[in-house]
Structures are given as structure tokens and as C-alpha cells.
Coordinates of C-alpha atoms and ligand atoms in Angstrom, one line a residue:
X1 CA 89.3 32.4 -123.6
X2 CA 89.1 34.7 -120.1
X3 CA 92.1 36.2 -119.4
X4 CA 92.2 37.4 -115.5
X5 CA 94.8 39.6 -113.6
X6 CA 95.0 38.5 -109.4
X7 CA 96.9 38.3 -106.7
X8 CA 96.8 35.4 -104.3
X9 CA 98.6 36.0 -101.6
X10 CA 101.8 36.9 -103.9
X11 CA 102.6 38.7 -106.9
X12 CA 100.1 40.2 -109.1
X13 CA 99.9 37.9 -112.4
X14 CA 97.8 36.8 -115.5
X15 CA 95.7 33.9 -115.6
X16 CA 93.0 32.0 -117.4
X17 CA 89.5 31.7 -116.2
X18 CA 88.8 27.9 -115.8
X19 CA 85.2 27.1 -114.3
X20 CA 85.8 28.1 -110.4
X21 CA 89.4 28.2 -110.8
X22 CA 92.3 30.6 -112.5
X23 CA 95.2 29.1 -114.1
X24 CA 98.5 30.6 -114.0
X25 CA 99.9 31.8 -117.3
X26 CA 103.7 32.8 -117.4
X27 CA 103.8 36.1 -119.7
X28 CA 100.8 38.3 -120.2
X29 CA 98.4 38.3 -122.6
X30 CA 100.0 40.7 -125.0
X31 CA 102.9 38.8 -125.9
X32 CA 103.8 34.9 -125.9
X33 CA 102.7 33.2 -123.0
X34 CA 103.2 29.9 -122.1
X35 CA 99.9 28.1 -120.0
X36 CA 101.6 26.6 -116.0
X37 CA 100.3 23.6 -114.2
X38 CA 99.4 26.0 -111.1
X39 CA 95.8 26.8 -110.7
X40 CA 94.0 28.2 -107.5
X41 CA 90.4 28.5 -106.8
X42 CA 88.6 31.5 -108.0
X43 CA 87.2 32.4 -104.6
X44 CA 90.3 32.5 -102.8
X45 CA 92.5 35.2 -105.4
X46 CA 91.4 39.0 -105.5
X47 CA 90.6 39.9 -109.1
X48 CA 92.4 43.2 -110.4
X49 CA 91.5 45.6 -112.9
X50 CA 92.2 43.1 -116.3
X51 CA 94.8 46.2 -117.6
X52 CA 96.4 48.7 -116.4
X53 CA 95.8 51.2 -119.5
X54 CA 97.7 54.2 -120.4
X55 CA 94.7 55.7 -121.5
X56 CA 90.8 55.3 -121.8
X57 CA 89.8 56.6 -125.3
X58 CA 85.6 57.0 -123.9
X59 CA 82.7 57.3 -126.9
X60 CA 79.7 59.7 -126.1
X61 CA 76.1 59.5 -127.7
X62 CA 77.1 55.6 -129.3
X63 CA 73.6 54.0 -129.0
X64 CA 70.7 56.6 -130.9
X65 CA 67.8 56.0 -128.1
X66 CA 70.9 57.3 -125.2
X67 CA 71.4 60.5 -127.3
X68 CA 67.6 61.4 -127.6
X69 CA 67.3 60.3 -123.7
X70 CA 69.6 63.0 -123.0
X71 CA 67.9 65.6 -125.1
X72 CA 70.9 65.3 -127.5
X73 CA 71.8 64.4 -131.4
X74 CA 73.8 61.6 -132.8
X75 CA 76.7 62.9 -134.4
X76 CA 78.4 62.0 -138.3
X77 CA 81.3 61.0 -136.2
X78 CA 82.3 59.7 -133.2
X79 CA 82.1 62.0 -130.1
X80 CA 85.7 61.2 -127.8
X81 CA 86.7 62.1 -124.1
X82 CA 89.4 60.9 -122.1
X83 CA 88.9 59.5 -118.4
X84 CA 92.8 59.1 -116.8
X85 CA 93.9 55.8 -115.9
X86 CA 93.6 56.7 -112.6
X87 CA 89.7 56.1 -112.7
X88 CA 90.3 52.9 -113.2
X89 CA 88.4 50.3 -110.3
X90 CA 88.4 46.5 -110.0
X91 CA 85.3 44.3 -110.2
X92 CA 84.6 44.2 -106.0
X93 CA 85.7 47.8 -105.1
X94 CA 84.0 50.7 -104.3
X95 CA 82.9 53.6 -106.5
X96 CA 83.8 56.5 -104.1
X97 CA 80.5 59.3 -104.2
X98 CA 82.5 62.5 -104.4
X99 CA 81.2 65.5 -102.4
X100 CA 81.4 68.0 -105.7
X101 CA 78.6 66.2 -107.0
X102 CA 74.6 65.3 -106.2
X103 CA 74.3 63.4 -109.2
X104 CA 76.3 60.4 -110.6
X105 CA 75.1 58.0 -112.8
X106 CA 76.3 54.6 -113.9
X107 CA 76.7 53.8 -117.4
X108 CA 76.9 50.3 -118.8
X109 CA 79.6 49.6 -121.8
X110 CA 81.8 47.3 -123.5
X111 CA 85.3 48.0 -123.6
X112 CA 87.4 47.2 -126.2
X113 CA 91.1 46.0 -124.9
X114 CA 94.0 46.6 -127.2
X115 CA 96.3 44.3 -127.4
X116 CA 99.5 45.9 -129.6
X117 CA 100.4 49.5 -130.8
X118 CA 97.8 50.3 -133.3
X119 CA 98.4 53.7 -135.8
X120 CA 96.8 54.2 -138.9
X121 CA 94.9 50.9 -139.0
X122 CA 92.1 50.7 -141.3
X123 CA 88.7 49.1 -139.7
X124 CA 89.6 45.7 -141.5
X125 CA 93.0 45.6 -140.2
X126 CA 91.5 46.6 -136.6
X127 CA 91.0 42.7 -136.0
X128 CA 94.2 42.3 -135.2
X129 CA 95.3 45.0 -133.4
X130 CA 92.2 44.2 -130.1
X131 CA 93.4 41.5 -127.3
X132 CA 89.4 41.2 -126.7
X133 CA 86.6 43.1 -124.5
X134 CA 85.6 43.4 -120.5
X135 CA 82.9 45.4 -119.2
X136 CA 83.1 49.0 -118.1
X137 CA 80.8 51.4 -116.1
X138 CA 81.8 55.0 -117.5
X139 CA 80.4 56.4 -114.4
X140 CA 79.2 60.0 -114.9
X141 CA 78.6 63.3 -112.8
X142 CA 75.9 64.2 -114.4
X143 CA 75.4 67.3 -112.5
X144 CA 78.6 68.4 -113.3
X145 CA 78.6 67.1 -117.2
X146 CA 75.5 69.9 -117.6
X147 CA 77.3 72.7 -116.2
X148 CA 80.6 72.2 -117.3
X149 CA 81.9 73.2 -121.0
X150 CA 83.7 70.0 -121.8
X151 CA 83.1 66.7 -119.7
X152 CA 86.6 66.1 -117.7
X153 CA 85.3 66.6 -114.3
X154 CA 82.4 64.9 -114.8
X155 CA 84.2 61.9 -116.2
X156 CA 87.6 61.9 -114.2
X157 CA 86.6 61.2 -110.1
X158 CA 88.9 58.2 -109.2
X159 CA 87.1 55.2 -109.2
X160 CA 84.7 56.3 -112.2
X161 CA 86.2 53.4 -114.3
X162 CA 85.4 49.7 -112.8
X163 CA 86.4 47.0 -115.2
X164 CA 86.4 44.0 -115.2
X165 CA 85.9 41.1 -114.3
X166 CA 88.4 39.5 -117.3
X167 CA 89.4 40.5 -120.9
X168 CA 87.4 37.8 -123.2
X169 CA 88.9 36.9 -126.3
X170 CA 86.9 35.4 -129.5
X171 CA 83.8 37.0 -129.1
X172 CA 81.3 39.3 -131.8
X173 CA 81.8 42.3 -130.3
X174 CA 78.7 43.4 -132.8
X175 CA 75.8 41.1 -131.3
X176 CA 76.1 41.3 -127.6
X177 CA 73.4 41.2 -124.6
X178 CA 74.5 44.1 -122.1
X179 CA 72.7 44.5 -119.2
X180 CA 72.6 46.8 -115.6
X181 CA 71.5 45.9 -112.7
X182 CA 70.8 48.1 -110.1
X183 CA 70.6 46.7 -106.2
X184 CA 69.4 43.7 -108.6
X185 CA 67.0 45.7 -110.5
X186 CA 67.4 45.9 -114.3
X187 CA 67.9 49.5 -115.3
X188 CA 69.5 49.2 -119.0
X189 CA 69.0 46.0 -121.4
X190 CA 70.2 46.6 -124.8
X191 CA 72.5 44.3 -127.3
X192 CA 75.5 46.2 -129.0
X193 CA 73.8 45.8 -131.8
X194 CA 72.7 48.8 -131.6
X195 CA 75.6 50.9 -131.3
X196 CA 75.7 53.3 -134.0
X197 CA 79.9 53.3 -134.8
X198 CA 81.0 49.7 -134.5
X199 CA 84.3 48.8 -132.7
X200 CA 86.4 47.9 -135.7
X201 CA 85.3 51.5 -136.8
X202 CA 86.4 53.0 -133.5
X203 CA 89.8 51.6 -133.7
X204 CA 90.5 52.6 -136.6
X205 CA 89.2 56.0 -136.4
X206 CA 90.7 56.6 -133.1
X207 CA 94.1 55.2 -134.4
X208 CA 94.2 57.7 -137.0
X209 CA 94.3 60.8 -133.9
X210 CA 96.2 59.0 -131.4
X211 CA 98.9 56.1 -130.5
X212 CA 96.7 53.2 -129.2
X213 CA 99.2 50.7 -126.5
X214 CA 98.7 47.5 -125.3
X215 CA 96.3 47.3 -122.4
X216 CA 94.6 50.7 -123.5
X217 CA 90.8 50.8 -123.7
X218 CA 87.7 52.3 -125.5
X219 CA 84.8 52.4 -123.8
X220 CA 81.9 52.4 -126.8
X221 CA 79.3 54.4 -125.5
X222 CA 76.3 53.4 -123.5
X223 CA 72.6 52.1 -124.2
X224 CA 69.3 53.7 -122.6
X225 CA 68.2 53.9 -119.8
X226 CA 70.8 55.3 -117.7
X227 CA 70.1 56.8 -114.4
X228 CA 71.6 58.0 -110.4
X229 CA 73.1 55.8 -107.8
X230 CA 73.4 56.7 -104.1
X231 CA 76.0 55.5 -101.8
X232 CA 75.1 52.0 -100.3
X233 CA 74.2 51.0 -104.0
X234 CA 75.3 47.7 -105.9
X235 CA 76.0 48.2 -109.3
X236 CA 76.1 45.3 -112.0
X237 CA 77.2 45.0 -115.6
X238 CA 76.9 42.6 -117.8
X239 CA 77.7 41.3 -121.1
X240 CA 77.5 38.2 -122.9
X241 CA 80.6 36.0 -123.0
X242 CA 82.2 38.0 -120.5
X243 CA 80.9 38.1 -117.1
X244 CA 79.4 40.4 -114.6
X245 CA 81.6 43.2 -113.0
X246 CA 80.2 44.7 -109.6
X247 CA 80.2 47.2 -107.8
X248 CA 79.2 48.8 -104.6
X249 CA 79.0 52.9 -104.4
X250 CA 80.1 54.5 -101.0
X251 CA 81.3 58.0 -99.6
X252 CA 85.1 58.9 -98.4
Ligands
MG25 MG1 79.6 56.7 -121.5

């Protein structure tokens, strides 16, 4: 299932991908939810961000060939940062270039959506505790990544999290195809497959540090290949069973 969050018009509310069209659920996703008999086609609501998080746990160095790219080392454990909710974009909206930096760089992930509070779960209770996945771009100042001690400016420019386009439930989050397209150009291709701490894993170890809500995400690193984009610059990710969230860079 594809859960979407839109507005039409009218209130913002939850629906169900359907071919070309969303159907109207009453609830959200994250408790019970009843299915209406209102649907609308997809081309004429505005998809929103799919949450509204209260924080984005983000992984460093997850896939082995994006560490040595960068000239640095997989770690025993996983490496976490923290973007602020208020990076958060919607498939269709602009990244906004900021003037501090002169390089930022896109970075295709999948983002894990939880769907209840989650402490102390071990990775085989983790299951239970995720409402699904949605693409992410955990777009990076690169510039300012280098010269900074720890990675919160680089990270934290509104608009450095577009998500999107919907939250897809009853998928492997293990075997995916992720892809990036840049101005239609592939620049990364990679399956998560290859990530290094697996998403059950991630829960669980993050849950063990900090209070996971509903809605909150963890973005679960990024595969090779990543690279600059200029303002003027469409930015695509996606994932299998998901969907393809985009993107367009500009300046203030
Ligand atoms: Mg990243």
C-alpha cells in the first residue's frame, strides 16, 4: 500500500495511492483508519511531505564504496546526525541553494517511517514498530561538512530534506533498486543491499539512545557516487516500490 498526505483545494489529509488517483482515508496511517468512497485524481491534489517528523535520526558512511569515495572508514557502529524537521521538503518543491555554501550535494536514501513509539526494541521486534519507507535526498553542504567539526550546518539548510513522494508499506527494505538522476542523468545506482547496518538494526540501535515517534524518520545512509548540484538543477530519486521524489534546486 502508498500512503499519501495532500491537499486538494481543502484540508490537508491522508490517502491511498490508487493508479492516477488518491483515495481518501479518514484517520492517518498511524492509528485505525477507515478507507472513504472519495477519490480525486492524482494530477489535480498537491502532494505534501508524507510526515511531518519530530526528528530525522540521519546515518553517515552506510554503504562501504560511499565511505572510501569520501576518503573515509566504515565504522563498528553506526555513525548518527540529526537534520531538524524544519529541512523537511515535498516531492515538487525547491531545494533553496544557500549563499554560505559553493558546494551542495544530493544524496540518495531510503527513509525508514516509524509508525509508533519505539524504546528499547530489539532488531526482531523492530518489524513492528516501522509504518514503511519513502525516499529521501539528505542534501549536503559539502563545503561546509569539511570545514566544520561536527556536520549540523552542513546538514540543517531548510529544504535539505525532500521526501516523498508516499510512505510504502510491505516492502524488503533489504533488496531495493535506488537510483539518482540528475537533469535525467544517472549519477548513483546501487540496491540497499548493500548497506552495511540494515534497517531493523538501525531501529533498534537508535531506539536504545533516543525516543523514536510516529512519523519520525531515519534516513540510512547513501550509496556511491554522490556529487554537486547547481541552481536550475532537477534532482530525482528513486526506489523500488516507492516512487520517484523530485526536485528542482534554486536560489532565494
Ligand atoms: Mg547521507
Amino acid at each position: 500500500m502508498k500512503f499519501v498526505r495532500f491537499s486538494y483545494g481543502g484540508p490537508v489529509v491522508y490517502g491511498v495511492l490508487e493508479d492516477d488517483s488518491v483515495r481518501i482515508i479518514d484517520g492517518t496511517p498511524f492509528e485505525k483508519y477507515t478507507v472513504s468512497d472519495k477519490t480525486y485524481l492524482l494530477e489535480k491534489v498537491r502532494l505534501l511531505e508524507p510526515v511531518v517528523p519530530s526528528k530525522i535520526v540521519a546515518i553517515g558512511l552506510n554503504y562501504i564504496d560511499h565511505a572510501s569515495e569520501l576518503g573515509m572508514e566504515s565504522h563498528k557502529e553506526p555513525i548518527l546526525f540529526l537534520k531538524p524537521p524544519s529541512t523537511i521538503l515535498s516531492t515538487g518543491d525547491s531545494i533553496i541553494y544557500p549563499e554560505m555554501s559553493k558546494q551542495v550535494e544530493y544524496e540518495a536514501e531510503l527513509a525508514i517511517v516509524i509508525k509508533s513509539i519505539t524504546r528499547h526494541v530489539s532488531a526482531d521486534q523492530s518489524g513492528e514498530r516501522i509504518l514503511g519507507y519513502t525516499c529521501a535526498n539528505d542534501v549536503t553542504a559539502r563545503d561546509l561538512q569539511k570545514k566544520d567539526i561536527q556536520w549540523t550546518r552542513a546538514k540543517s539548510f531548510d529544504t535539505f530534506a525532500p521526501i516523498g513522494p508516499c510512505i510504502a508499506t510491505g516492502i524488503d527494505p533489504d533488496n531495493l533498486k535506488i537510483e539518482l538522476r540528475l537533469n535525467g542523468e544517472v549519477k548513483q545506482s546501487s540496491n540497499t543491499s548493500n548497506m552495511h547496518f540494515k534497517p531493523d538494526f538501525l531501529v533498534s540501535f537508535i531506539s536504545h539512545i533516543m525516543t523514536l515517534c510516529p512519523g519520525d524518520l531515519i534516513l540510512t545512509g547513501t550509496p556511491p557516487g554522490v556529487g554537486p548540484m547547481s541552481p536550475g538543477d532537477k534532482v530525482e530519486v528513486t526506489i523500488e516500490g516507492i516512487g520517484t521524489l523530485s526536485n528542482k534546486v534554486t536560489t532565494l
